Tab-separated table of C-alpha atoms and ligand atoms in Angstrom:
chain	number	residue	atom	x	y	z
A	1	UNK	CA	10.945	-23.254	0.148
A	2	UNK	CA	14.297	-21.783	1.461
A	3	UNK	CA	13.924	-18.429	2.931
A	4	UNK	CA	17.301	-17.549	3.958
A	5	UNK	CA	17.977	-13.842	4.627
A	6	UNK	CA	20.108	-12.289	1.970
A	7	UNK	CA	23.294	-10.613	3.087
A	8	UNK	CA	22.713	-7.072	4.105
A	9	UNK	CA	24.288	-4.551	1.762
A	10	UNK	CA	24.447	-1.239	3.374
A	11	UNK	CA	22.587	1.648	1.820
A	12	UNK	CA	25.113	4.242	1.487
A	13	UNK	CA	23.790	7.704	2.180
A	14	UNK	CA	24.257	9.802	-1.002
A	15	UNK	CA	26.745	12.650	-0.727
A	16	UNK	CA	25.101	16.066	-0.294
A	17	UNK	CA	21.871	14.521	1.089
A	18	UNK	CA	20.482	15.220	4.502
A	19	UNK	CA	16.854	14.814	5.775
A	20	UNK	CA	16.364	18.545	4.915
A	21	UNK	CA	17.726	18.775	1.454
A	22	UNK	CA	14.238	18.173	-0.075
A	23	UNK	CA	13.338	21.612	1.255
A	24	UNK	CA	15.663	23.230	-1.502
A	25	UNK	CA	13.656	21.404	-4.156
A	26	UNK	CA	10.357	22.959	-3.364
A	27	UNK	CA	10.661	25.489	-6.239
A	28	UNK	CA	11.408	22.643	-8.778
A	29	UNK	CA	7.981	21.191	-8.260
A	30	UNK	CA	5.639	23.279	-6.167
A	31	UNK	CA	4.356	21.360	-3.177
A	32	UNK	CA	0.665	21.226	-3.453
A	33	UNK	CA	-0.127	22.672	-0.146
A	34	UNK	CA	1.533	25.130	2.264
A	35	UNK	CA	1.258	25.701	6.038
A	36	UNK	CA	0.566	29.522	6.471
A	37	UNK	CA	1.329	29.388	10.120
A	38	UNK	CA	5.183	28.848	10.306
A	39	UNK	CA	5.428	28.919	14.020
A	40	UNK	CA	2.786	26.276	14.496
A	41	UNK	CA	4.615	24.200	11.713
A	42	UNK	CA	7.958	24.491	13.534
A	43	UNK	CA	6.406	23.497	16.881
A	44	UNK	CA	4.576	20.449	15.281
A	45	UNK	CA	7.870	19.278	13.580
A	46	UNK	CA	9.808	19.608	16.799
A	47	UNK	CA	7.272	17.630	18.743
A	48	UNK	CA	7.182	14.899	16.052
A	49	UNK	CA	10.928	14.593	16.041
A	50	UNK	CA	10.894	14.054	19.823
A	51	UNK	CA	8.178	11.370	19.903
A	52	UNK	CA	9.411	7.708	19.766
A	53	UNK	CA	9.476	5.990	16.398
A	54	UNK	CA	6.474	3.967	15.111
A	55	UNK	CA	8.592	1.208	13.673
A	56	UNK	CA	12.116	-0.028	14.151
A	57	UNK	CA	15.172	-0.282	11.822
A	58	UNK	CA	15.344	-4.061	12.420
A	59	UNK	CA	11.776	-4.595	11.181
A	60	UNK	CA	12.575	-2.353	8.127
A	61	UNK	CA	15.665	-4.428	7.326
A	62	UNK	CA	13.651	-7.674	7.725
A	63	UNK	CA	11.222	-6.314	5.218
A	64	UNK	CA	13.996	-5.289	2.829
A	65	UNK	CA	15.061	-8.943	2.971
A	66	UNK	CA	11.618	-10.174	2.195
A	67	UNK	CA	11.403	-7.856	-0.760
A	68	UNK	CA	14.815	-9.076	-1.951
A	69	UNK	CA	13.417	-12.644	-1.803
A	70	UNK	CA	10.286	-11.563	-3.588
A	71	UNK	CA	12.446	-10.156	-6.454
A	72	UNK	CA	13.864	-13.705	-6.864
A	73	UNK	CA	10.329	-15.215	-6.924
A	74	UNK	CA	10.893	-16.911	-3.552
A	75	UNK	CA	8.264	-14.788	-1.667
A	76	UNK	CA	5.216	-12.714	-2.525
A	77	UNK	CA	4.216	-9.336	-1.133
A	78	UNK	CA	0.535	-8.555	-0.500
A	79	UNK	CA	0.018	-4.847	0.073
A	80	UNK	CA	-3.454	-3.448	0.789
A	81	UNK	CA	-5.764	-1.099	2.698
A	82	UNK	CA	-7.751	2.049	2.428
A	83	UNK	CA	-7.206	4.614	-0.180
A	84	UNK	CA	-7.212	7.182	2.619
A	85	UNK	CA	-7.329	6.235	6.273
A	86	UNK	CA	-9.414	8.608	8.270
A	87	UNK	CA	-8.745	9.536	11.931
A	88	UNK	CA	-12.331	8.940	12.955
A	89	UNK	CA	-12.190	5.409	11.419
A	90	UNK	CA	-9.380	4.494	13.952
A	91	UNK	CA	-11.769	2.172	15.649
A	92	UNK	CA	-11.337	-1.496	16.593
A	93	UNK	CA	-13.794	-3.080	14.105
A	94	UNK	CA	-12.462	-1.658	10.871
A	95	UNK	CA	-8.868	-2.230	11.932
A	96	UNK	CA	-9.472	-5.838	12.902
A	97	UNK	CA	-11.508	-6.483	9.710
A	98	UNK	CA	-8.738	-5.047	7.493
A	99	UNK	CA	-6.268	-7.251	9.288
A	100	UNK	CA	-8.513	-10.249	8.891
A	101	UNK	CA	-9.016	-9.876	5.225
A	102	UNK	CA	-5.335	-9.426	4.559
A	103	UNK	CA	-4.614	-12.508	6.452
A	104	UNK	CA	-7.251	-14.483	4.744
A	105	UNK	CA	-5.995	-13.313	1.265
A	106	UNK	CA	-2.395	-14.177	2.241
A	107	UNK	CA	-3.453	-17.748	3.209
A	108	UNK	CA	-5.111	-18.213	-0.203
A	109	UNK	CA	-1.863	-16.925	-1.935
A	110	UNK	CA	0.501	-19.010	0.258
A	111	UNK	CA	-1.537	-22.011	-0.737
A	112	UNK	CA	-2.018	-21.181	-4.378
A	113	UNK	CA	1.475	-19.886	-5.022
A	114	UNK	CA	3.291	-22.300	-2.780
A	115	UNK	CA	5.444	-19.663	-1.298
A	116	UNK	CA	5.531	-17.375	1.832
A	117	UNK	CA	3.619	-14.193	1.718
A	118	UNK	CA	4.537	-10.915	3.361
A	119	UNK	CA	1.576	-8.721	4.332
A	120	UNK	CA	1.946	-4.975	4.118
A	121	UNK	CA	-0.945	-2.798	5.136
A	122	UNK	CA	-1.705	0.593	3.721
A	123	UNK	CA	-2.248	1.272	7.504
A	124	UNK	CA	-1.057	3.471	10.224
A	125	UNK	CA	-0.162	6.510	8.304
A	126	UNK	CA	-1.996	6.455	5.061
A	127	UNK	CA	-3.490	9.912	5.905
A	128	UNK	CA	-2.226	12.154	3.195
A	129	UNK	CA	-3.560	12.313	-0.311
A	130	UNK	CA	-2.228	13.888	-3.498
A	131	UNK	CA	-4.827	15.808	-5.519
A	132	UNK	CA	-5.035	16.603	-9.180
A	133	UNK	CA	-5.884	20.249	-8.380
A	134	UNK	CA	-4.450	22.170	-5.275
A	135	UNK	CA	-7.738	24.016	-5.034
A	136	UNK	CA	-11.461	23.194	-5.232
A	137	UNK	CA	-14.300	25.643	-6.131
A	138	UNK	CA	-17.868	25.290	-5.008
A	139	UNK	CA	-20.749	27.650	-5.108
A	140	UNK	CA	-21.658	29.022	-1.642
A	141	UNK	CA	-24.773	31.168	-1.408
A	142	UNK	CA	-24.698	31.681	-5.097
A	143	UNK	CA	-21.091	32.835	-5.060
A	144	UNK	CA	-18.074	30.694	-6.336
A	145	UNK	CA	-15.789	29.975	-3.445
A	146	UNK	CA	-12.208	28.564	-3.887
A	147	UNK	CA	-10.435	26.745	-1.132
A	148	UNK	CA	-7.430	24.428	-0.787
A	149	UNK	CA	-8.404	20.849	-1.858
A	150	UNK	CA	-8.739	18.271	0.893
A	151	UNK	CA	-5.240	16.556	1.270
A	152	UNK	CA	-6.234	13.881	3.805
A	153	UNK	CA	-6.608	14.058	7.559
A	154	UNK	CA	-2.808	14.515	8.011
A	155	UNK	CA	-3.065	17.939	6.297
A	156	UNK	CA	-6.504	19.326	6.555
A	157	UNK	CA	-10.236	18.527	7.059
A	158	UNK	CA	-12.850	17.510	4.613
A	159	UNK	CA	-15.489	20.106	5.489
A	160	UNK	CA	-15.704	22.835	2.777
A	161	UNK	CA	-14.927	25.823	5.054
A	162	UNK	CA	-11.885	28.088	5.250
A	163	UNK	CA	-11.027	26.974	8.781
A	164	UNK	CA	-11.193	23.305	7.882
A	165	UNK	CA	-9.261	23.474	4.608
A	166	UNK	CA	-6.293	25.556	5.748
A	167	UNK	CA	-3.422	23.123	6.269
A	168	UNK	CA	-3.010	22.528	9.992
A	169	UNK	CA	0.434	21.234	11.197
A	170	UNK	CA	-1.088	19.876	14.445
A	171	UNK	CA	-2.884	17.299	12.348
A	172	UNK	CA	0.559	15.779	11.778
A	173	UNK	CA	0.811	15.082	15.528
A	174	UNK	CA	-2.690	13.767	15.599
A	175	UNK	CA	-1.983	11.578	12.605
A	176	UNK	CA	1.093	10.204	14.333
A	177	UNK	CA	-1.045	9.397	17.491
A	178	UNK	CA	-3.652	7.581	15.508
A	179	UNK	CA	-0.984	5.689	13.546
A	180	UNK	CA	0.442	4.680	16.936
A	181	UNK	CA	-2.966	3.531	18.283
A	182	UNK	CA	-3.620	1.631	15.011
A	183	UNK	CA	-0.237	-0.131	15.227
A	184	UNK	CA	-0.555	-0.972	18.892
A	185	UNK	CA	-3.943	-2.643	18.291
A	186	UNK	CA	-2.603	-4.600	15.289
A	187	UNK	CA	0.494	-5.729	17.145
A	188	UNK	CA	-1.593	-6.888	20.134
A	189	UNK	CA	-4.047	-8.740	17.880
A	190	UNK	CA	-1.255	-10.643	16.229
A	191	UNK	CA	0.545	-11.377	19.499
A	192	UNK	CA	-2.774	-12.514	21.020
A	193	UNK	CA	-3.458	-15.265	18.342
A	194	UNK	CA	-5.836	-13.360	16.032
A	195	UNK	CA	-4.363	-15.322	13.143
A	196	UNK	CA	-5.343	-18.578	14.925
A	197	UNK	CA	-6.814	-20.876	12.311
A	198	UNK	CA	-9.348	-22.262	14.757
A	199	UNK	CA	-11.030	-19.023	14.716
A	200	UNK	CA	-14.554	-20.243	13.922
A	201	UNK	CA	-15.549	-17.682	11.215
A	202	UNK	CA	-12.074	-17.739	9.680
A	203	UNK	CA	-12.865	-19.977	6.865
A	204	UNK	CA	-16.501	-19.295	6.343
A	205	UNK	CA	-16.645	-19.085	2.626
A	206	UNK	CA	-20.410	-19.733	2.510
A	207	UNK	CA	-21.101	-16.474	0.865
A	208	UNK	CA	-19.837	-17.785	-2.332
A	209	UNK	CA	-22.821	-20.071	-2.470
A	210	UNK	CA	-25.129	-17.085	-2.548
A	211	UNK	CA	-23.006	-15.151	-4.954
A	212	UNK	CA	-24.032	-14.836	-8.602
A	213	UNK	CA	-20.828	-16.499	-9.943
A	214	UNK	CA	-20.717	-18.602	-12.986
A	215	UNK	CA	-20.693	-22.403	-12.518
A	216	UNK	CA	-17.097	-22.617	-13.693
A	217	UNK	CA	-15.881	-20.027	-11.108
A	218	UNK	CA	-17.884	-21.644	-8.456
A	219	UNK	CA	-16.377	-24.901	-9.194
A	220	UNK	CA	-12.757	-23.185	-8.992
A	221	UNK	CA	-13.608	-21.717	-5.617
A	222	UNK	CA	-14.997	-24.869	-4.213
A	223	UNK	CA	-12.016	-26.810	-5.287
A	224	UNK	CA	-9.655	-24.241	-3.921
A	225	UNK	CA	-11.409	-23.889	-0.634
A	226	UNK	CA	-11.473	-27.638	-0.202
A	227	UNK	CA	-7.750	-28.018	-0.939
A	228	UNK	CA	-7.078	-24.977	1.438
A	229	UNK	CA	-9.160	-26.632	4.234
A	230	UNK	CA	-7.327	-29.914	3.657
A	231	UNK	CA	-4.006	-28.158	3.900
A	232	UNK	CA	-4.939	-26.406	7.048
A	233	UNK	CA	-6.171	-29.684	8.487
A	234	UNK	CA	-2.914	-31.361	7.535
A	235	UNK	CA	-0.877	-28.624	9.313
A	236	UNK	CA	-3.093	-28.930	12.417
A	237	UNK	CA	-2.536	-32.682	12.374
A	238	UNK	CA	1.181	-32.069	12.412
A	239	UNK	CA	0.582	-30.188	15.698
A	240	UNK	CA	1.086	-26.728	14.202
A	241	UNK	CA	-2.093	-25.298	15.543
A	242	UNK	CA	-1.636	-21.626	14.622
A	243	UNK	CA	-0.623	-19.814	11.623
A	244	UNK	CA	2.095	-18.094	13.528
A	245	UNK	CA	3.575	-21.510	14.561
A	246	UNK	CA	4.113	-22.475	10.980
A	247	UNK	CA	5.198	-19.241	9.580
A	248	UNK	CA	5.498	-16.208	11.915
A	249	UNK	CA	2.916	-13.698	11.114
A	250	UNK	CA	4.878	-10.731	10.201
A	251	UNK	CA	2.969	-7.566	9.425
A	252	UNK	CA	4.402	-4.374	7.990
A	253	UNK	CA	3.021	-0.918	7.325
A	254	UNK	CA	3.259	1.442	4.388
A	255	UNK	CA	1.829	4.752	3.323
A	256	UNK	CA	2.393	7.340	0.594
A	257	UNK	CA	5.118	9.550	1.731
A	258	UNK	CA	3.366	12.720	0.536
A	259	UNK	CA	3.852	15.057	3.362
A	260	UNK	CA	7.592	15.318	3.731
A	261	UNK	CA	7.390	17.397	6.897
A	262	UNK	CA	5.874	14.350	8.636
A	263	UNK	CA	8.394	11.944	7.096
A	264	UNK	CA	11.370	14.123	7.919
A	265	UNK	CA	10.365	14.506	11.534
A	266	UNK	CA	10.448	10.776	11.989
A	267	UNK	CA	13.668	10.271	10.061
A	268	UNK	CA	16.664	9.631	12.148
A	269	UNK	CA	19.800	7.622	12.734
A	270	UNK	CA	19.818	4.632	15.012
A	271	UNK	CA	22.513	3.031	17.141
A	272	UNK	CA	24.687	0.508	15.407
A	273	UNK	CA	23.390	1.150	11.831
A	274	UNK	CA	24.616	3.525	9.307
A	275	UNK	CA	22.330	5.944	7.473
A	276	UNK	CA	18.936	7.493	8.143
A	277	UNK	CA	15.708	5.541	8.656
A	278	UNK	CA	12.240	6.913	8.164
A	279	UNK	CA	10.662	5.454	11.222
A	280	UNK	CA	7.096	6.580	10.487
A	281	UNK	CA	6.498	3.350	8.395
A	282	UNK	CA	8.380	0.283	7.020
A	283	UNK	CA	7.683	1.038	3.350
A	284	UNK	CA	6.900	4.507	2.243
A	285	UNK	CA	6.065	4.946	-1.443
A	286	UNK	CA	6.161	7.834	-3.907
A	287	UNK	CA	2.870	8.531	-5.757
A	288	UNK	CA	2.506	8.872	-9.464
A	289	UNK	CA	2.001	12.603	-9.205
A	290	UNK	CA	5.182	13.222	-7.195
A	291	UNK	CA	7.872	11.248	-8.778
A	292	UNK	CA	9.530	14.066	-10.843
A	293	UNK	CA	13.296	13.484	-10.961
A	294	UNK	CA	14.089	16.979	-9.839
A	295	UNK	CA	11.215	17.145	-7.327
A	296	UNK	CA	11.362	17.164	-3.518
A	297	UNK	CA	10.020	13.581	-3.028
A	298	UNK	CA	12.724	11.856	-5.044
A	299	UNK	CA	15.264	14.060	-3.184
A	300	UNK	CA	14.000	13.023	0.189
A	301	UNK	CA	13.522	9.239	-0.516
A	302	UNK	CA	16.802	8.777	-2.354
A	303	UNK	CA	18.757	9.218	0.885
A	304	UNK	CA	16.881	7.011	3.391
A	305	UNK	CA	17.678	3.435	4.141
A	306	UNK	CA	14.143	2.049	4.005
A	307	UNK	CA	12.937	0.182	0.946
A	308	UNK	CA	10.935	2.688	-1.036
A	309	UNK	CA	8.040	2.123	-3.426
A	310	UNK	CA	7.342	4.137	-6.514
A	311	UNK	CA	4.164	4.181	-8.575
A	312	UNK	CA	4.677	3.720	-12.327
A	313	UNK	CA	1.918	4.919	-14.546
A	314	UNK	CA	1.243	4.639	-18.317
A	315	UNK	CA	3.297	7.739	-19.296
A	316	UNK	CA	6.471	6.266	-17.892
A	317	UNK	CA	9.203	5.784	-20.550
A	318	UNK	CA	11.967	3.169	-20.340
A	319	UNK	CA	14.903	5.574	-20.113
A	320	UNK	CA	13.065	7.780	-17.543
A	321	UNK	CA	12.438	4.673	-15.453
A	322	UNK	CA	16.168	3.824	-15.414
A	323	UNK	CA	17.049	7.328	-14.325
A	324	UNK	CA	14.350	7.080	-11.533
A	325	UNK	CA	15.771	3.642	-10.472
A	326	UNK	CA	19.343	5.080	-10.382
A	327	UNK	CA	18.258	8.037	-8.324
A	328	UNK	CA	16.423	6.038	-5.737
A	329	UNK	CA	18.844	2.949	-5.730
A	330	UNK	CA	22.207	3.927	-7.107
A	331	UNK	CA	23.852	0.981	-5.406
A	332	UNK	CA	21.374	-1.489	-7.110
A	333	UNK	CA	20.778	-3.105	-3.742
A	334	UNK	CA	18.332	-5.964	-3.711
A	335	UNK	CA	15.117	-5.277	-1.850
A	336	UNK	CA	15.607	-1.604	-1.839
A	337	UNK	CA	13.183	-0.520	-4.598
A	338	UNK	CA	9.576	-1.522	-5.377
A	339	UNK	CA	8.071	-0.581	-8.638
A	340	UNK	CA	4.349	-0.449	-8.431
A	341	UNK	CA	2.910	-0.483	-11.887
A	342	UNK	CA	-0.542	1.017	-12.281
A	343	UNK	CA	-1.253	1.174	-15.962
A	344	UNK	CA	-4.988	0.552	-16.310
A	345	UNK	CA	-6.525	-2.412	-17.944
A	346	UNK	CA	-6.660	-0.746	-21.408
A	347	UNK	CA	-2.949	0.293	-21.349
A	348	UNK	CA	-1.036	-2.417	-19.502
A	349	UNK	CA	-0.451	-4.708	-22.480
A	350	UNK	CA	1.383	-1.955	-24.398
A	351	UNK	CA	2.764	0.053	-21.494
A	352	UNK	CA	4.349	-2.569	-19.224
A	353	UNK	CA	6.419	-4.813	-21.575
A	354	UNK	CA	8.910	-2.148	-22.745
A	355	UNK	CA	9.546	-1.297	-19.094
A	356	UNK	CA	10.145	-4.858	-18.014
A	357	UNK	CA	12.378	-5.381	-20.937
A	358	UNK	CA	14.482	-2.308	-20.214
A	359	UNK	CA	14.882	-3.037	-16.555
A	360	UNK	CA	15.826	-6.570	-17.251
A	361	UNK	CA	18.389	-5.717	-20.000
A	362	UNK	CA	19.921	-2.997	-17.829
A	363	UNK	CA	20.123	-5.500	-14.968
A	364	UNK	CA	18.574	-3.345	-12.252
A	365	UNK	CA	17.322	-5.086	-9.126
A	366	UNK	CA	13.780	-4.098	-8.465
A	367	UNK	CA	10.646	-5.713	-7.101
A	368	UNK	CA	7.833	-5.513	-9.653
A	369	UNK	CA	4.379	-5.194	-8.096
A	370	UNK	CA	1.147	-4.289	-9.714
A	371	UNK	CA	-1.568	-1.855	-8.512
A	372	UNK	CA	-4.576	-2.801	-10.625
A	373	UNK	CA	-6.778	-0.109	-8.842
A	374	UNK	CA	-5.558	3.317	-9.789
A	375	UNK	CA	-5.508	3.074	-13.606
A	376	UNK	CA	-9.088	1.710	-13.580
A	377	UNK	CA	-11.124	4.495	-12.030
A	378	UNK	CA	-14.480	5.344	-13.732
A	379	UNK	CA	-17.387	7.586	-12.912
A	380	UNK	CA	-20.978	6.450	-13.217
A	381	UNK	CA	-23.539	8.545	-15.193
A	382	UNK	CA	-24.732	9.683	-11.660
A	383	UNK	CA	-21.261	11.033	-10.881
A	384	UNK	CA	-20.118	8.414	-8.456
A	385	UNK	CA	-16.496	7.330	-8.526
A	386	UNK	CA	-16.082	3.566	-9.052
A	387	UNK	CA	-13.983	0.725	-10.408
A	388	UNK	CA	-15.146	-2.429	-12.097
A	389	UNK	CA	-13.951	-5.760	-10.724
A	390	UNK	CA	-13.531	-7.056	-14.216
A	391	UNK	CA	-11.094	-4.217	-15.146
A	392	UNK	CA	-9.104	-4.783	-12.053
A	393	UNK	CA	-8.978	-8.570	-12.772
A	394	UNK	CA	-8.122	-7.942	-16.422
A	395	UNK	CA	-5.135	-5.634	-15.421
A	396	UNK	CA	-3.933	-8.184	-12.947
A	397	UNK	CA	-4.195	-11.089	-15.433
A	398	UNK	CA	-2.539	-9.148	-18.183
A	399	UNK	CA	0.275	-8.169	-15.934
A	400	UNK	CA	0.906	-11.824	-15.036
A	401	UNK	CA	0.983	-12.599	-18.787
A	402	UNK	CA	3.350	-9.765	-19.519
A	403	UNK	CA	5.769	-11.045	-16.824
A	404	UNK	CA	5.570	-14.486	-18.200
A	405	UNK	CA	6.305	-13.305	-21.603
A	406	UNK	CA	9.299	-11.163	-20.523
A	407	UNK	CA	10.523	-13.739	-18.156
A	408	UNK	CA	10.531	-11.368	-15.324
A	409	UNK	CA	9.020	-11.792	-11.877
A	410	UNK	CA	5.773	-10.279	-10.536
A	411	UNK	CA	6.559	-10.289	-6.855
A	412	UNK	CA	3.443	-8.573	-5.353
A	413	UNK	CA	0.138	-6.874	-5.598
A	414	UNK	CA	-1.205	-3.625	-4.168
A	415	UNK	CA	-4.923	-3.208	-3.551
A	416	UNK	CA	-7.219	-0.653	-2.220
A	417	UNK	CA	-9.548	-2.718	0.021
A	418	UNK	CA	-11.439	-2.912	3.222
A	419	UNK	CA	-12.730	-5.710	5.367
A	420	UNK	CA	-16.180	-4.076	5.569
A	421	UNK	CA	-19.224	-4.754	3.437
A	422	UNK	CA	-19.016	-1.553	1.388
A	423	UNK	CA	-20.415	-0.945	-2.052
A	424	UNK	CA	-17.788	1.097	-3.781
A	425	UNK	CA	-16.434	-1.073	-6.715
A	426	UNK	CA	-18.888	-2.668	-9.008
A	427	UNK	CA	-18.870	-6.313	-10.114
A	428	UNK	CA	-17.424	-9.486	-8.663
A	429	UNK	CA	-19.329	-12.608	-7.602
A	430	UNK	CA	-21.593	-10.746	-5.205
A	431	UNK	CA	-22.822	-8.757	-8.170
A	432	UNK	CA	-22.763	-5.145	-6.995
A	433	UNK	CA	-24.321	-2.891	-9.628
A	434	UNK	CA	-24.123	0.852	-10.172
A	435	UNK	CA	-27.612	1.048	-8.469
A	436	UNK	CA	-26.145	-0.721	-5.388
A	437	UNK	CA	-23.253	1.895	-5.013
A	438	UNK	CA	-25.308	4.186	-2.860
A	439	UNK	CA	-26.182	1.511	-0.257
A	440	UNK	CA	-22.955	1.638	1.643
A	441	UNK	CA	-20.289	4.056	0.118
A	442	UNK	CA	-17.956	5.098	2.806
A	443	UNK	CA	-14.670	6.065	1.094
A	444	UNK	CA	-13.956	9.825	0.955
A	445	UNK	CA	-11.478	9.091	-1.711
A	446	UNK	CA	-11.047	6.158	-4.133
A	447	UNK	CA	-13.496	3.210	-4.230
A	448	UNK	CA	-12.234	0.054	-2.363
A	449	UNK	CA	-12.776	-3.624	-2.909
A	450	UNK	CA	-15.064	-4.879	-0.175
A	451	UNK	CA	-14.462	-8.109	1.866
A	452	UNK	CA	-15.901	-10.496	-0.780
A	453	UNK	CA	-14.452	-8.768	-3.742
A	454	UNK	CA	-11.009	-8.843	-2.085
A	455	UNK	CA	-11.161	-12.511	-1.195
A	456	UNK	CA	-12.441	-13.418	-4.583
A	457	UNK	CA	-9.646	-11.497	-6.214
A	458	UNK	CA	-7.141	-13.481	-4.099
A	459	UNK	CA	-8.592	-16.724	-5.271
A	460	UNK	CA	-8.494	-15.572	-8.865
A	461	UNK	CA	-4.901	-14.412	-8.566
A	462	UNK	CA	-3.863	-17.678	-6.978
A	463	UNK	CA	-5.663	-19.398	-9.772
A	464	UNK	CA	-3.879	-17.430	-12.453
A	465	UNK	CA	-0.437	-17.600	-10.910
A	466	UNK	CA	-0.627	-20.704	-8.982
A	467	UNK	CA	1.109	-24.033	-9.204
A	468	UNK	CA	-1.142	-26.315	-11.111
B	501	PEP	C1	-2.864	5.994	-4.203
B	501	PEP	O1	-2.213	4.932	-3.947
B	501	PEP	O2	-3.872	6.186	-3.313
B	501	PEP	C2	-2.579	6.846	-5.211
B	501	PEP	C3	-3.086	8.078	-5.172
B	501	PEP	O3	-2.071	6.295	-6.282
B	501	PEP	P1	-1.275	6.865	-7.489
B	501	PEP	O4	-0.241	7.647	-6.981
B	501	PEP	O5	-0.781	5.557	-8.163
B	501	PEP	O6	-2.325	7.582	-8.376
B	502	CO	CO1	-6.299	5.689	-4.091
């Protein structure tokens, strides 16, 4: 597979844009939270603007080239991680386990799709969460008490008390520090051979033997893991001992760019390149709730040079999508814009095709990805938020079919997952039921695929999209 970098078109900074112009749009769409202490906000912003960047512009440009290749069907993007990272989860084990599951899934996809895979974590900055309501009301001592909602560890704290819920700008500095620690560990793991295929537990797929999977699925897994093992053995026989020897293990970060004060403070010009880069992450994305054309998020992200993602939900209309694309990528630059469709299993077959058709007819260069998580949330009769593995798989498979039908390219997938053995989503080969959810439910936000469910989904996706 040729993997030549594309030529690098320069993202022209739009006229009238600066890293601050989003501040003028705050009245168009009210920001969900406000910092009451302006002096503390100013000092946190100043501090963040002085601190060194978390990522570099050349890494960002490399990712943009990868995205451009994925748009042409020559590469695939695997994006995944927690719904909300938590500062107190910045510990070696969960980070290493998340990295491991993403590497394993990427190998399954490299093998099944016969193309290189770029891994993008929802890591090192996924600390801010949009909420459906800016406030939350609970009964305290028999009295209703209304406080700001919890917007993630970058903004406020989860405890239901006034002091915890008032947005605290110092948490942006803490978030930055934890992102830096996370990234430092990931970079060291990858440099130190963490992706070494000789790692004894790396290919232990024995859990599939215990899983309550159908005989047909089991046969598929066995067949795939056998051919995968053969492929790895072949590479090793060629003398390419480690994954990074055969295809360098690049790793990129991403997060929802919800808190524009944080994004702005890390946005700067760099020597020998034009434009402004948001150096808090490689690939920021705009959430489904914040993509209003006249809102502050579109204003901020239209001006930066990074590739930018935007979630596309079931209410999106074809004309509106073209307007959004033109706002965020007026130069129609390949690799610049990632559309992450999140329709829900029940709506994708009707909702996605008109959008694919319109973007194709209007010849806009975008990378289509799918997030089969956020349209598939349900709540159990006991009030626990969950997602069903079969709905996730169904959205994924229908999305593949829609792209086949429209002759467009699905260039990546976006999952909420963890490398831990949590019980947050139901279903999958390991047979997690609603009754099991209470066993190890850790997420404070949306339910994530656990280790087995994630790997299983990678196998099933490879099966669906793979070269047969
Ligand atoms: C998310 O990705 O965690 C999220 C909130 O998604 P969306 O904006 O698609 O609802
Ligand atoms: Co989520």
